[in-house]
CSV table of C-alpha atoms in Angstrom, one decimal:
chain,number,residue,atom,x,y,z
A,257,MET,CA,-15.3,19.8,-6.8
A,258,SER,CA,-13.0,17.3,-4.9
A,259,SER,CA,-14.7,15.6,-1.6
A,260,HIS,CA,-12.5,16.6,1.9
A,261,PRO,CA,-12.6,13.3,4.7
A,262,ILE,CA,-13.8,15.9,7.1
A,263,LYS,CA,-16.4,18.8,6.8
A,264,PHE,CA,-16.5,20.1,10.2
A,265,CYS,CA,-13.8,21.3,12.9
A,266,PRO,CA,-12.8,18.3,15.3
A,267,SER,CA,-12.3,21.5,17.9
A,268,CYS,CA,-15.2,23.8,17.3
A,269,ALA,CA,-17.6,22.3,14.7
A,270,THR,CA,-17.6,25.1,12.5
A,271,SER,CA,-17.9,24.4,8.8
A,272,LEU,CA,-14.0,23.8,7.3
A,273,GLN,CA,-12.9,25.9,4.4
A,274,MET,CA,-10.0,25.6,1.8
A,275,LEU,CA,-8.2,28.9,2.9
A,276,ALA,CA,-4.5,30.4,2.4
A,277,MET,CA,-2.3,31.1,5.5
A,278,PRO,CA,1.1,31.7,5.7
A,279,GLU,CA,3.2,28.4,6.5
A,280,ASP,CA,6.9,27.8,5.9
A,281,GLY,CA,7.6,28.6,2.4
A,282,GLY,CA,5.0,30.9,2.5
A,283,ASP,CA,0.9,30.8,2.1
A,284,LYS,CA,-0.3,27.2,1.7
A,285,VAL,CA,-4.4,26.8,0.6
A,286,ARG,CA,-5.4,23.9,3.2
A,287,LEU,CA,-8.6,22.6,4.9
A,288,ARG,CA,-8.8,24.3,7.6
A,289,CYS,CA,-11.6,26.1,10.6
A,290,PRO,CA,-12.4,30.0,9.5
A,291,ALA,CA,-13.4,30.5,13.6
A,292,CYS,CA,-10.4,28.7,15.3
A,293,GLY,CA,-7.9,27.9,13.0
A,294,TRP,CA,-7.5,24.5,13.1
A,295,THR,CA,-5.7,22.7,10.0
A,296,HIS,CA,-6.3,20.2,8.5
A,297,TRP,CA,-2.9,18.3,7.3
A,298,ASN,CA,-4.1,15.9,4.9
A,299,ASN,CA,-0.1,14.1,5.5
A,300,PRO,CA,0.2,10.8,3.5
A,301,THR,CA,-0.9,7.9,5.3
A,302,PRO,CA,2.5,5.4,5.8
A,303,VAL,CA,1.3,1.9,4.3
A,304,LEU,CA,3.3,-1.2,4.5
A,305,ALA,CA,3.8,-3.8,1.8
A,306,ALA,CA,5.3,-7.3,1.4
A,307,VAL,CA,6.7,-9.3,-1.6
A,308,ILE,CA,6.3,-12.3,0.1
A,309,GLU,CA,8.7,-15.5,-1.0
A,310,LEU,CA,7.8,-18.6,0.3
A,311,ALA,CA,10.9,-20.5,1.8
A,312,ASP,CA,9.0,-23.5,1.4
A,313,ARG,CA,7.8,-23.2,-1.2
A,314,GLU,CA,10.8,-23.2,-4.0
A,315,GLY,CA,10.5,-19.2,-3.4
A,316,GLN,CA,7.7,-18.9,-5.1
A,317,LEU,CA,6.3,-15.6,-4.6
A,318,LEU,CA,2.5,-14.9,-3.3
A,319,LEU,CA,0.4,-12.1,-4.5
A,320,ALA,CA,-3.5,-12.1,-3.6
A,321,ARG,CA,-6.3,-10.6,-4.7
A,322,ASN,CA,-8.5,-8.1,-1.9
A,323,ALA,CA,-11.9,-9.0,-2.0
A,324,ALA,CA,-13.2,-5.7,-2.6
A,325,TRP,CA,-11.4,-5.6,-5.8
A,326,SER,CA,-12.8,-5.6,-9.1
A,327,GLY,CA,-11.3,-7.7,-11.9
A,328,LYS,CA,-8.9,-10.1,-11.5
A,329,MET,CA,-5.6,-7.8,-10.5
A,330,PHE,CA,-3.2,-9.8,-7.9
A,331,GLY,CA,-1.1,-7.8,-5.3
A,332,LEU,CA,1.3,-7.6,-2.6
A,333,ILE,CA,0.1,-8.2,1.1
A,334,THR,CA,-0.2,-4.6,2.6
A,335,GLY,CA,-1.8,-3.0,5.5
A,336,PHE,CA,-1.8,-0.1,7.3
A,337,MET,CA,0.7,0.1,10.5
A,338,GLU,CA,-0.9,0.2,14.3
A,339,ALA,CA,0.2,2.5,17.1
A,340,GLY,CA,3.3,1.2,18.8
A,341,GLU,CA,4.3,-1.1,16.2
A,342,THR,CA,7.8,-0.8,14.3
A,343,PRO,CA,7.1,-1.0,10.4
A,344,GLN,CA,9.0,-4.5,10.5
A,345,ASP,CA,6.5,-5.8,13.1
A,346,GLY,CA,3.6,-4.2,11.5
A,347,ILE,CA,4.3,-6.3,7.9
A,348,ALA,CA,5.2,-9.4,10.0
A,349,ARG,CA,1.6,-8.8,11.6
A,350,GLU,CA,-0.3,-8.0,8.0
A,351,VAL,CA,1.4,-10.9,6.4
A,352,ALA,CA,0.6,-13.2,9.4
A,353,GLU,CA,-3.1,-11.5,9.7
A,354,GLU,CA,-4.0,-12.0,6.0
A,355,THR,CA,-2.2,-15.2,5.1
A,356,SER,CA,-1.5,-17.4,8.4
A,357,LEU,CA,2.1,-17.2,7.2
A,358,GLN,CA,4.8,-17.2,9.7
A,359,VAL,CA,7.4,-14.4,8.8
A,360,ASP,CA,11.3,-15.8,9.0
A,361,ALA,CA,13.2,-12.5,7.6
A,362,LEU,CA,12.7,-9.3,6.2
A,363,ASN,CA,14.5,-6.6,4.6
A,364,LEU,CA,13.6,-3.2,3.0
A,365,ILE,CA,13.1,-2.9,-0.6
A,366,GLY,CA,12.3,0.6,-0.4
A,367,VAL,CA,9.5,3.8,-0.3
A,368,TYR,CA,7.1,4.5,-2.5
A,369,ASP,CA,4.9,7.4,-3.5
A,370,PHE,CA,1.3,6.7,-4.0
A,371,GLN,CA,-0.3,9.8,-4.5
A,372,ARG,CA,-3.2,8.6,-5.9
A,373,MET,CA,-4.7,7.1,-2.3
A,374,ASN,CA,-2.4,10.0,-0.4
A,375,GLN,CA,-0.1,7.1,0.9
A,376,ILE,CA,3.4,6.3,1.1
A,377,ILE,CA,4.2,2.7,0.8
A,378,ILE,CA,7.1,1.2,2.7
A,379,ALA,CA,7.6,-2.2,1.0
A,380,TYR,CA,9.6,-5.0,2.6
A,381,HIS,CA,10.9,-8.9,1.0
A,382,ALA,CA,9.4,-11.1,3.8
A,383,LEU,CA,10.7,-14.3,3.7
A,384,ALA,CA,8.0,-16.3,4.8
A,385,ARG,CA,6.9,-20.5,5.4
A,386,GLY,CA,3.5,-22.1,6.4
A,387,GLU,CA,0.2,-23.0,5.6
A,388,ILE,CA,-1.6,-20.6,3.8
A,389,VAL,CA,-5.1,-19.2,4.7
A,390,LEU,CA,-6.5,-16.2,3.6
A,391,SER,CA,-8.4,-13.8,5.8
A,392,PRO,CA,-11.9,-12.8,4.8
A,393,GLU,CA,-10.4,-9.4,3.3
A,394,LEU,CA,-8.5,-11.4,0.6
A,395,ALA,CA,-10.5,-13.4,-2.1
A,396,GLU,CA,-7.7,-15.7,-3.5
A,397,TYR,CA,-4.4,-16.1,-4.1
A,398,ARG,CA,-1.5,-17.1,-6.6
A,399,LEU,CA,1.6,-18.4,-6.4
A,400,PHE,CA,4.5,-17.2,-9.7
A,401,ASP,CA,7.9,-17.9,-9.9
A,402,ALA,CA,10.0,-14.4,-10.3
A,403,GLU,CA,10.3,-15.2,-14.1
A,404,SER,CA,6.5,-15.4,-14.4
A,405,VAL,CA,5.6,-12.7,-11.8
A,406,ARG,CA,3.8,-9.6,-14.0
A,407,CYS,CA,4.8,-5.9,-12.3
A,408,TRP,CA,2.0,-3.0,-12.6
A,409,ARG,CA,3.1,0.6,-12.9
A,410,ALA,CA,1.5,2.0,-9.7
A,411,GLY,CA,2.4,1.8,-6.1
A,412,THR,CA,3.7,-1.5,-5.0
A,413,GLY,CA,3.9,-2.6,-8.4
A,414,TYR,CA,7.4,-0.6,-8.8
A,415,ALA,CA,8.5,-2.6,-5.4
A,416,LEU,CA,8.2,-5.9,-6.9
A,417,ALA,CA,9.7,-4.5,-10.0
A,418,ASP,CA,12.7,-3.4,-7.3
A,419,TRP,CA,12.7,-6.4,-6.2
A,420,LEU,CA,13.2,-8.1,-9.1
A,421,THR,CA,15.9,-6.2,-10.3
A,422,ALA,CA,17.8,-6.6,-7.1
A,423,ARG,CA,17.8,-10.3,-7.6
A,424,GLY,CA,18.9,-10.2,-11.3
A,425,HIS,CA,15.3,-10.3,-12.6
A,426,THR,CA,14.2,-8.4,-15.8
A,427,PRO,CA,10.7,-7.0,-14.4
A,428,GLN,CA,7.9,-7.7,-17.1
A,429,TRP,CA,5.0,-5.0,-17.1
A,430,ILE,CA,1.3,-5.5,-17.5
A,431,GLU,CA,-0.9,-2.2,-18.1
A,432,LEU,CA,-3.4,-1.4,-15.5
A,433,PRO,CA,-7.2,-0.3,-17.2
A,434,PRO,CA,-7.3,3.4,-16.9
A,435,ARG,CA,-9.2,4.1,-13.8
A,436,PRO,CA,-13.1,5.9,-14.1
A,437,ALA,CA,-13.2,9.6,-14.1
A,438,GLU,CA,-13.9,10.7,-10.6
A,439,HIS,CA,-16.9,13.2,-10.4
């Protein structure tokens, strides 16, 4: 059985249930309150990501390992938008907060589906510079040449592959280990 992020209605405190109700396009089963009709829409969360190219380090790419990740996977800098900021302002803030780098220019790479985490990833190429000082959220970083970086077949890995392809590089892929079964 899947777990839901909320168990009780935020309006009337009744236990929520998976209930079918008519919506545009027909009946849809969602987590709903049987007492007042409140619906948990469970829409995807927008997440910002950056392929960071270091203008002051011969165009090397910065990938980082999140302190919460097991293993040695390095990925793009990512984060959530804050209320009242644009996606561009949000990813520039995330890059500064997580790496201390100053973003000189941003260009949209694309928008990517990441259903496993119920997220939509908005990915940018960030041309950045400065001294790299990681936030406690990140355990370590590595610098890669575009020719040697490896992409992964999930979420932000597709954004990195698209950026490499647009730059005339053929993406090289790593295979991620299978995820443990969720109970």
